[in-house]
Structures are given as structure tokens and as C-alpha cells.
Coordinates of C-alpha atoms in Angstrom, one line a residue:
X1 CA 78.8 49.5 7.3
X2 CA 76.0 49.1 4.8
X3 CA 74.9 52.6 5.6
X4 CA 78.1 54.4 6.3
X5 CA 80.8 52.6 4.2
X6 CA 83.9 51.0 5.6
X7 CA 83.3 52.1 9.2
X8 CA 86.4 54.3 9.4
X9 CA 86.1 57.8 10.7
X10 CA 85.0 60.6 8.4
X11 CA 83.8 58.3 5.7
X12 CA 80.3 58.1 4.3
X13 CA 78.9 55.3 2.2
X14 CA 80.2 55.4 -1.3
X15 CA 82.3 58.4 -0.5
X16 CA 79.3 60.7 -1.1
X17 CA 78.3 63.7 0.9
X18 CA 75.1 63.4 2.9
X19 CA 73.4 66.0 0.7
X20 CA 74.8 68.4 -1.9
X21 CA 72.8 71.3 -0.4
X22 CA 74.4 71.2 3.0
X23 CA 76.6 74.2 3.9
X24 CA 80.3 73.7 3.7
X25 CA 81.0 74.3 7.4
X26 CA 82.5 72.1 10.1
X27 CA 79.5 70.0 11.0
X28 CA 79.1 68.1 14.3
X29 CA 80.3 64.5 14.5
X30 CA 78.6 61.7 16.2
X31 CA 80.9 58.9 17.6
X32 CA 79.2 55.6 17.9
X33 CA 80.5 52.4 19.3
X34 CA 78.9 49.3 17.9
X35 CA 78.9 45.9 19.4
X36 CA 78.3 43.4 16.6
X37 CA 75.3 41.1 17.0
X38 CA 75.0 37.7 15.4
X39 CA 72.9 38.0 12.2
X40 CA 70.3 35.4 11.3
X41 CA 71.5 32.6 9.0
X42 CA 68.2 32.3 7.2
X43 CA 66.8 35.2 5.2
X44 CA 63.1 35.3 4.3
X45 CA 61.3 37.4 1.8
X46 CA 58.4 37.6 4.2
X47 CA 58.5 39.8 7.2
X48 CA 57.3 38.6 10.6
X49 CA 54.0 39.8 12.1
X50 CA 55.7 42.4 14.3
X51 CA 57.6 43.9 11.4
X52 CA 54.4 43.9 9.3
X53 CA 52.6 45.8 12.1
X54 CA 55.4 48.4 12.4
X55 CA 55.2 48.8 8.6
X56 CA 51.4 49.4 9.0
X57 CA 52.3 52.1 11.6
X58 CA 54.8 53.8 9.4
X59 CA 52.3 53.8 6.6
X60 CA 49.9 55.7 8.8
X61 CA 52.6 58.1 10.1
X62 CA 53.7 58.8 6.5
X63 CA 50.1 59.6 5.5
X64 CA 49.8 62.0 8.4
X65 CA 52.8 63.9 7.1
X66 CA 51.3 64.3 3.6
X67 CA 49.5 67.5 2.6
X68 CA 45.7 67.4 2.6
X69 CA 45.5 68.0 -1.2
X70 CA 47.7 65.0 -1.8
X71 CA 45.6 62.8 0.5
X72 CA 42.4 63.9 -1.2
X73 CA 44.0 63.3 -4.7
X74 CA 45.0 59.8 -3.8
X75 CA 41.5 59.2 -2.2
X76 CA 39.8 60.2 -5.5
X77 CA 42.1 57.9 -7.4
X78 CA 41.4 55.1 -5.1
X79 CA 37.7 55.6 -5.6
X80 CA 38.1 55.4 -9.4
X81 CA 40.3 52.2 -9.0
X82 CA 37.4 50.7 -7.0
X83 CA 35.3 51.4 -10.0
X84 CA 37.6 49.5 -12.3
X85 CA 37.4 46.3 -10.3
X86 CA 33.8 46.7 -9.5
X87 CA 32.9 47.2 -13.2
X88 CA 34.9 44.2 -14.2
X89 CA 33.1 42.0 -11.7
X90 CA 29.7 43.4 -12.7
X91 CA 30.3 42.8 -16.4
X92 CA 31.7 39.2 -16.1
X93 CA 29.5 38.0 -13.2
X94 CA 26.4 39.7 -14.7
X95 CA 26.9 37.6 -17.8
X96 CA 26.7 34.4 -15.8
X97 CA 23.1 35.0 -14.7
X98 CA 21.7 32.1 -16.7
X99 CA 24.5 29.7 -15.8
X100 CA 24.1 30.5 -12.1
X101 CA 20.3 30.1 -11.9
X102 CA 20.6 26.6 -10.4
X103 CA 23.9 27.4 -8.6
X104 CA 24.2 31.1 -7.6
X105 CA 27.6 30.3 -6.0
X106 CA 29.2 30.4 -9.5
X107 CA 28.2 34.1 -9.9
X108 CA 29.4 34.9 -6.4
X109 CA 32.7 33.2 -6.9
X110 CA 33.5 34.9 -10.2
X111 CA 32.5 38.3 -8.7
X112 CA 34.8 37.7 -5.7
X113 CA 37.7 36.3 -7.8
X114 CA 37.8 39.4 -10.1
X115 CA 37.1 42.2 -7.6
X116 CA 40.5 42.2 -5.8
X117 CA 42.1 43.8 -8.9
X118 CA 41.1 47.2 -7.6
X119 CA 42.8 46.7 -4.2
X120 CA 45.9 45.4 -6.0
X121 CA 46.2 48.7 -7.9
X122 CA 45.3 50.8 -4.9
X123 CA 47.7 49.3 -2.4
X124 CA 50.6 49.0 -4.8
X125 CA 50.3 52.6 -6.1
X126 CA 49.8 54.2 -2.7
X127 CA 46.1 54.9 -3.0
X128 CA 44.1 56.1 0.1
X129 CA 41.0 54.2 1.1
X130 CA 38.8 55.1 4.0
X131 CA 39.0 51.5 5.2
X132 CA 42.8 51.5 5.3
X133 CA 43.0 54.9 7.0
X134 CA 40.7 53.6 9.8
X135 CA 43.6 51.3 10.8
X136 CA 46.9 52.8 9.7
X137 CA 46.3 56.3 11.2
X138 CA 45.0 55.1 14.6
X139 CA 48.0 52.6 14.7
X140 CA 50.4 55.5 14.2
X141 CA 48.6 57.4 17.0
X142 CA 48.8 54.4 19.4
X143 CA 52.6 54.2 18.7
X144 CA 53.0 58.0 19.3
X145 CA 54.0 58.7 15.7
X146 CA 51.0 60.9 15.0
X147 CA 48.6 63.2 16.8
X148 CA 45.0 62.0 17.4
X149 CA 43.6 65.0 15.5
X150 CA 44.7 63.3 12.3
X151 CA 42.2 60.5 12.7
X152 CA 38.9 62.4 12.1
X153 CA 40.6 64.7 9.5
X154 CA 42.0 62.0 7.3
X155 CA 38.9 59.8 7.7
X156 CA 36.7 62.6 6.4
X157 CA 39.0 63.5 3.5
X158 CA 39.4 59.9 2.4
X159 CA 35.7 59.1 2.7
X160 CA 34.7 62.1 0.5
X161 CA 37.5 61.4 -2.0
X162 CA 36.5 57.8 -2.3
X163 CA 32.9 58.8 -2.9
X164 CA 33.8 61.4 -5.5
X165 CA 36.0 58.9 -7.4
X166 CA 33.4 56.1 -7.3
X167 CA 30.5 58.3 -8.4
X168 CA 32.5 59.8 -11.2
X169 CA 33.4 56.4 -12.6
X170 CA 29.8 55.2 -12.3
X171 CA 28.6 58.2 -14.2
X172 CA 31.2 57.8 -16.9
X173 CA 30.5 54.1 -17.6
X174 CA 26.7 54.8 -17.5
X175 CA 27.2 57.6 -20.0
X176 CA 29.1 55.2 -22.3
X177 CA 26.1 52.8 -22.3
X178 CA 28.0 50.2 -20.3
X179 CA 25.5 50.0 -17.5
X180 CA 22.9 48.1 -19.5
X181 CA 21.6 44.6 -19.8
X182 CA 23.0 41.9 -17.5
X183 CA 25.4 44.4 -15.9
X184 CA 22.5 46.7 -15.0
X185 CA 20.4 43.8 -13.7
X186 CA 23.2 42.6 -11.4
X187 CA 23.7 46.2 -10.2
X188 CA 20.0 46.6 -9.3
X189 CA 20.0 43.2 -7.6
X190 CA 23.0 44.2 -5.6
X191 CA 21.7 47.5 -4.3
X192 CA 18.4 45.8 -3.4
X193 CA 20.2 43.1 -1.5
X194 CA 22.5 45.6 0.3
X195 CA 19.6 47.9 1.4
X196 CA 17.4 45.1 2.7
X197 CA 19.2 44.3 5.9
X198 CA 18.8 46.0 9.3
X199 CA 21.1 48.8 10.5
X200 CA 22.8 46.5 13.0
X201 CA 23.2 43.6 10.5
X202 CA 24.9 45.9 8.0
X203 CA 27.1 47.4 10.7
X204 CA 28.3 43.9 11.8
X205 CA 28.9 43.0 8.1
X206 CA 31.0 46.2 7.8
X207 CA 33.2 45.1 10.8
X208 CA 33.8 41.7 9.2
X209 CA 34.7 43.3 5.9
X210 CA 37.3 45.8 7.0
X211 CA 38.9 43.3 9.3
X212 CA 39.7 41.3 6.2
X213 CA 40.6 44.4 4.1
X214 CA 43.1 45.4 6.8
X215 CA 44.5 41.9 6.8
X216 CA 45.1 42.3 3.1
X217 CA 47.1 45.5 3.8
X218 CA 48.9 43.7 6.6
X219 CA 49.8 40.7 4.4
X220 CA 50.9 42.8 1.5
X221 CA 53.3 44.6 3.8
X222 CA 54.8 41.3 4.9
X223 CA 55.5 40.2 1.3
X224 CA 58.6 41.8 -0.3
X225 CA 57.9 40.8 -3.9
X226 CA 55.1 41.5 -6.4
X227 CA 53.8 38.0 -6.5
X228 CA 53.7 37.7 -2.7
X229 CA 51.9 41.0 -2.4
X230 CA 49.3 39.9 -5.0
X231 CA 48.6 36.7 -3.1
X232 CA 48.4 38.5 0.2
X233 CA 45.9 40.9 -1.2
X234 CA 43.8 38.5 -3.3
X235 CA 42.7 36.0 -0.6
X236 CA 41.3 38.3 2.1
X237 CA 39.6 40.6 -0.4
X238 CA 38.0 37.8 -2.4
X239 CA 37.0 36.2 1.0
X240 CA 35.0 39.3 2.1
X241 CA 33.3 39.7 -1.3
X242 CA 32.3 36.0 -1.5
X243 CA 31.0 36.0 2.1
X244 CA 28.9 39.1 1.4
X245 CA 30.4 41.6 3.9
X246 CA 30.1 45.4 3.4
X247 CA 32.9 47.6 2.1
X248 CA 31.9 51.3 2.0
X249 CA 34.3 52.4 -0.8
X250 CA 33.1 49.5 -3.0
X251 CA 29.4 50.3 -2.1
X252 CA 30.0 53.9 -3.2
X253 CA 30.4 52.7 -6.7
X254 CA 28.1 49.6 -6.8
X255 CA 25.2 51.4 -5.2
X256 CA 25.6 54.3 -7.6
X257 CA 25.5 51.9 -10.5
X258 CA 22.3 50.4 -9.2
X259 CA 20.7 53.8 -8.8
X260 CA 21.7 54.9 -12.3
X261 CA 20.4 51.6 -13.7
X262 CA 16.9 52.4 -12.4
X263 CA 16.6 50.5 -9.1
X264 CA 13.6 51.0 -6.8
X265 CA 15.8 52.2 -4.0
X266 CA 16.5 55.9 -3.5
X267 CA 19.6 57.8 -2.7
X268 CA 18.3 58.2 0.9
X269 CA 17.9 54.4 1.1
X270 CA 21.4 53.8 -0.1
X271 CA 22.8 56.3 2.5
X272 CA 20.9 55.4 5.6
X273 CA 20.3 51.7 5.0
X274 CA 23.8 50.9 3.8
X275 CA 26.4 53.7 3.7
X276 CA 26.1 54.9 7.3
X277 CA 26.1 51.5 9.0
X278 CA 28.8 50.2 6.7
X279 CA 31.0 53.3 7.4
X280 CA 30.6 52.8 11.2
X281 CA 31.4 49.0 10.9
X282 CA 34.4 49.6 8.8
X283 CA 35.8 52.2 11.2
X284 CA 35.2 49.9 14.2
X285 CA 37.1 47.1 12.6
X286 CA 40.1 49.2 11.6
X287 CA 40.3 51.2 14.8
X288 CA 39.6 48.5 17.4
X289 CA 40.2 45.1 16.0
X290 CA 43.3 45.9 13.9
X291 CA 45.0 49.1 15.2
X292 CA 44.3 48.7 18.9
X293 CA 44.4 44.9 18.8
X294 CA 47.8 44.7 17.1
X295 CA 49.2 47.6 19.1
X296 CA 48.6 45.5 22.2
X297 CA 50.1 42.4 20.5
X298 CA 53.2 44.0 19.0
X299 CA 53.3 47.7 19.9
X300 CA 53.1 50.4 22.5
X301 CA 49.8 49.4 24.2
X302 CA 51.2 46.0 25.0
X303 CA 54.5 47.3 26.3
X304 CA 56.4 45.5 23.5
X305 CA 59.9 46.2 22.3
X306 CA 60.5 47.4 18.7
X307 CA 61.6 44.9 16.1
X308 CA 65.4 44.4 15.9
X309 CA 65.2 44.5 12.1
X310 CA 66.2 47.6 10.2
X311 CA 63.2 48.4 8.1
X312 CA 63.0 51.0 5.3
X313 CA 59.3 51.6 5.0
X314 CA 58.7 55.3 4.5
X315 CA 59.2 57.7 1.6
X316 CA 61.9 60.3 1.9
X317 CA 59.5 62.8 0.3
X318 CA 58.6 64.6 3.5
X319 CA 62.2 64.9 4.7
X320 CA 63.5 66.7 1.6
X321 CA 66.6 64.5 1.4
X322 CA 68.3 63.7 -1.8
X323 CA 70.7 60.9 -0.6
X324 CA 69.9 57.2 -0.7
X325 CA 70.4 57.3 3.1
X326 CA 67.0 59.1 3.3
X327 CA 65.2 55.8 2.5
X328 CA 66.1 54.5 6.0
X329 CA 64.9 57.6 7.9
X330 CA 61.6 57.9 9.9
X331 CA 60.9 60.6 12.5
X332 CA 60.9 59.5 16.1
X333 CA 61.2 60.9 19.6
X334 CA 64.4 59.3 20.6
X335 CA 67.2 61.6 21.7
X336 CA 70.6 62.0 20.1
X337 CA 73.7 63.4 21.7
X338 CA 76.2 64.8 19.3
X339 CA 79.9 65.4 20.0
X340 CA 81.7 68.3 18.4
X341 CA 84.2 67.6 15.6
X342 CA 87.0 68.6 17.9
X343 CA 86.1 66.0 20.6
X344 CA 89.2 64.4 22.1
X345 CA 90.1 60.8 21.2
X346 CA 89.1 58.2 23.8
X347 CA 91.4 57.9 26.7
X348 CA 93.6 54.9 27.2
X349 CA 91.2 53.6 29.8
X350 CA 88.3 53.9 27.4
X351 CA 90.3 52.3 24.7
X352 CA 91.1 49.4 27.0
X353 CA 87.3 48.9 27.5
X354 CA 87.0 48.5 23.8
X355 CA 89.8 45.9 23.8
X356 CA 88.0 44.0 26.5
X357 CA 85.0 43.8 24.2
X358 CA 87.2 42.3 21.5
X359 CA 87.4 43.0 17.8
X360 CA 83.7 44.0 17.9
X361 CA 84.4 47.4 19.6
X362 CA 84.7 49.9 16.8
X363 CA 84.0 53.6 16.3
X364 CA 81.9 55.0 13.5
X365 CA 82.0 58.8 12.8
X366 CA 79.6 60.2 10.4
X367 CA 78.7 63.7 9.3
X368 CA 75.4 65.3 10.2
X369 CA 74.0 68.5 8.9
X370 CA 73.9 71.3 11.5
X371 CA 70.5 72.3 10.1
X372 CA 67.8 71.7 12.7
X373 CA 65.5 70.2 10.0
X374 CA 67.9 67.2 9.7
X375 CA 67.7 66.3 13.4
X376 CA 64.7 63.9 13.1
X377 CA 66.6 62.0 10.4
X378 CA 69.7 61.8 12.5
X379 CA 67.7 60.5 15.4
X380 CA 66.1 57.8 13.2
X381 CA 69.5 56.6 12.0
X382 CA 70.8 56.1 15.5
X383 CA 67.6 54.4 16.6
X384 CA 67.7 52.0 13.7
X385 CA 71.3 51.2 14.5
X386 CA 70.5 50.7 18.1
X387 CA 67.8 48.2 17.3
X388 CA 69.9 46.3 14.7
X389 CA 73.3 46.1 16.2
X390 CA 72.9 46.6 20.0
X391 CA 74.4 50.0 19.7
X392 CA 75.8 51.9 22.7
X393 CA 76.2 55.6 22.8

């Protein structure tokens, strides 16, 4: 009834047509019998882990439907936002060099506490990071909501976009004489430290980092208010920074700052000793430990049923729908059998079955566009209703 109004035949929620651009013809009608299910008495602002995983999947599926220029655009923006948080941490933590001589933990803590501001901006504005793509897109593939070919394509585009954004921001702040003094010293110290480990050590540190980054995305999806999302993002991100794990989009900015500040390391050192192993480690964490692991725990790989909750997670942008109903739609592969508008009323025998069910046996008729482009949306509506109300067709 929340979607379609009073539940009487021929009515749509709010008395509105499904879309003003639909042709004025006799559209097909779908007749649905709904058996009411008991709804939970306690409502939480935090989703359960299964719902959070399904939100992660839908995030990846939505990204796969976006045009490549949009993905690249959001990747460059994300790289620039990484620069904002990284610069904040370098400036403030760099100024604590004297204070932290006897206790370097102070500088590490301040750097880690300030750095998550970039992930807050990126996640809450729909930015695209390589680290997030390595989990969300494979998860969508595992749940059969995207083709596997999207994985290498979107990983490459996001990696290049993040690099361009991070390098541009580093060049701009250096041009503005902001990469000097204590800030430059910390940047040079950071690049030296990050390029001094072995290939395998850096790869393992990359795995640990992106596991935590993906958990930040996971937790922010569970929270349904701004404060909850901030807390869900802040703790895992500050955790990986303080520990000293390797995050390739962050390194794209920080290593560039160190190079521009005059470090002894070269561009080749930064690429081979850090960027390559960190990229591989970040991908392994997102693909195996998050996407594959949680698909087994909550999704298709583990043979799990879908969550009974009706969740509206995807943008209606790719569907081209103007009605509020579009917010609840997501393409899926479930079938839908439509009855013509002239379909006969249920027989007395069928009506008697409804009476046997009790007052819970009702019919809902709603109008669907005859256009084939609307079919995925119709399928999604029926599937969501089936999950939420034990719907029987």
C-alpha cells in the first residue's frame, strides 16, 4: 500500500500516473494477491549485515550501468578529495614533528584522525575509488547483476582517474608554495618509509588496508543517518592509517608530494616499490576477502536467500523514470507474468480460496507501461513485494 496507494484496483499511489510520458493506451494490468506478513515491532536505523552486503552489491551494479565518462569523472574527483584529506594530515601532523620526537605515536594519531575526511566526502558524494571498485563490482558479478568484463574495465578507469586527481592536487598545492617546511619534510619521510619495504611486505599491507576500507563502505551502508555514516567511515579508515597499511589512491597523492618536495626516491621507485604491490594487495582484499567472502556469507555463492527487507539503494538515473516509484527499482532477472486488462474476475472457487486465507487475501492491480524498456522496473517491483510480503502470483 505504501507503493501503490489504497490497494484498490486501478489506483496508483497518490493518484499519480506512473510516468507522464507513457502513451495513453490500454496498458496491461498485473493482478497480485498479497498475504500479509507480520512486520517487526522494533525499527532500527542500522541495517543488518545481509542488507548492508546487498547494498554493496547494488552499489556495484549501479556503477556498472554508468557511462564510462561518468565513472572517469567521479574517479578524478575522488583522487582530488584524497588530496584534501592527505594535505590536511600532512600540514597538521607535520607541524607536530618537534612534539613527537620522544613520542612519534602523537604524530601518527593526528595524521590518522584527520585523514578520513577525504573518505567521508568521497563515499557520501558518490566518488569512485579503485579500492571500492575492487569490492563492489566483483560483488555485483557474484550476485549475477553485472558481467565479469566490467571488473577489469572499471578497475582500470578508476585507477587512472584517481591517479590524475591526486597528481593534479599535489601539483597545485606545490605551485602555491604549500609543500614546504614541515609539510615537505613529512612528505619526504613518508615516501622514504613507503618505498623501503619488500614487494611482498607492501602487498600484504595493501591487503590489510583495503579490507578496512571496504569495511568503511560496508558500515556506512548500514547506517541510515549522516552521523552514523561518519562514525562507520572514520573508525576503519583511521585504523588503517594509524597501523601503517598501504592505500594506493592515498599513495598516489602522498608519494607525489614527496617527489615534488625533493625526496631521494625516483618515480620508478614509487611505482615499482609501492604502487604496484599496493595495487595488487588492494585488489586481492576487495575481490577475495570482501566480495567473495561476503557473497558466501550472505549472497549467491553461499546459496543464501535474499533479505526480506524492501531496500531502495539505487539511483533511478539509468532507468529514465520520473516518478518517485523509480527509487525502489533495480534490474533483476526474475520473471513477470502480466494479465491483460480485460482478464476475467476470479471465479467463485478462486474467491473462496481468498476467503480461506482470511482478510489478508487481497488483489492489487497496478498499471505498467507497455514499453519494453519498463520491463526490468516492473520485475523489480514484483520481486521486492515478493520478498517483503510473501507475495504469490
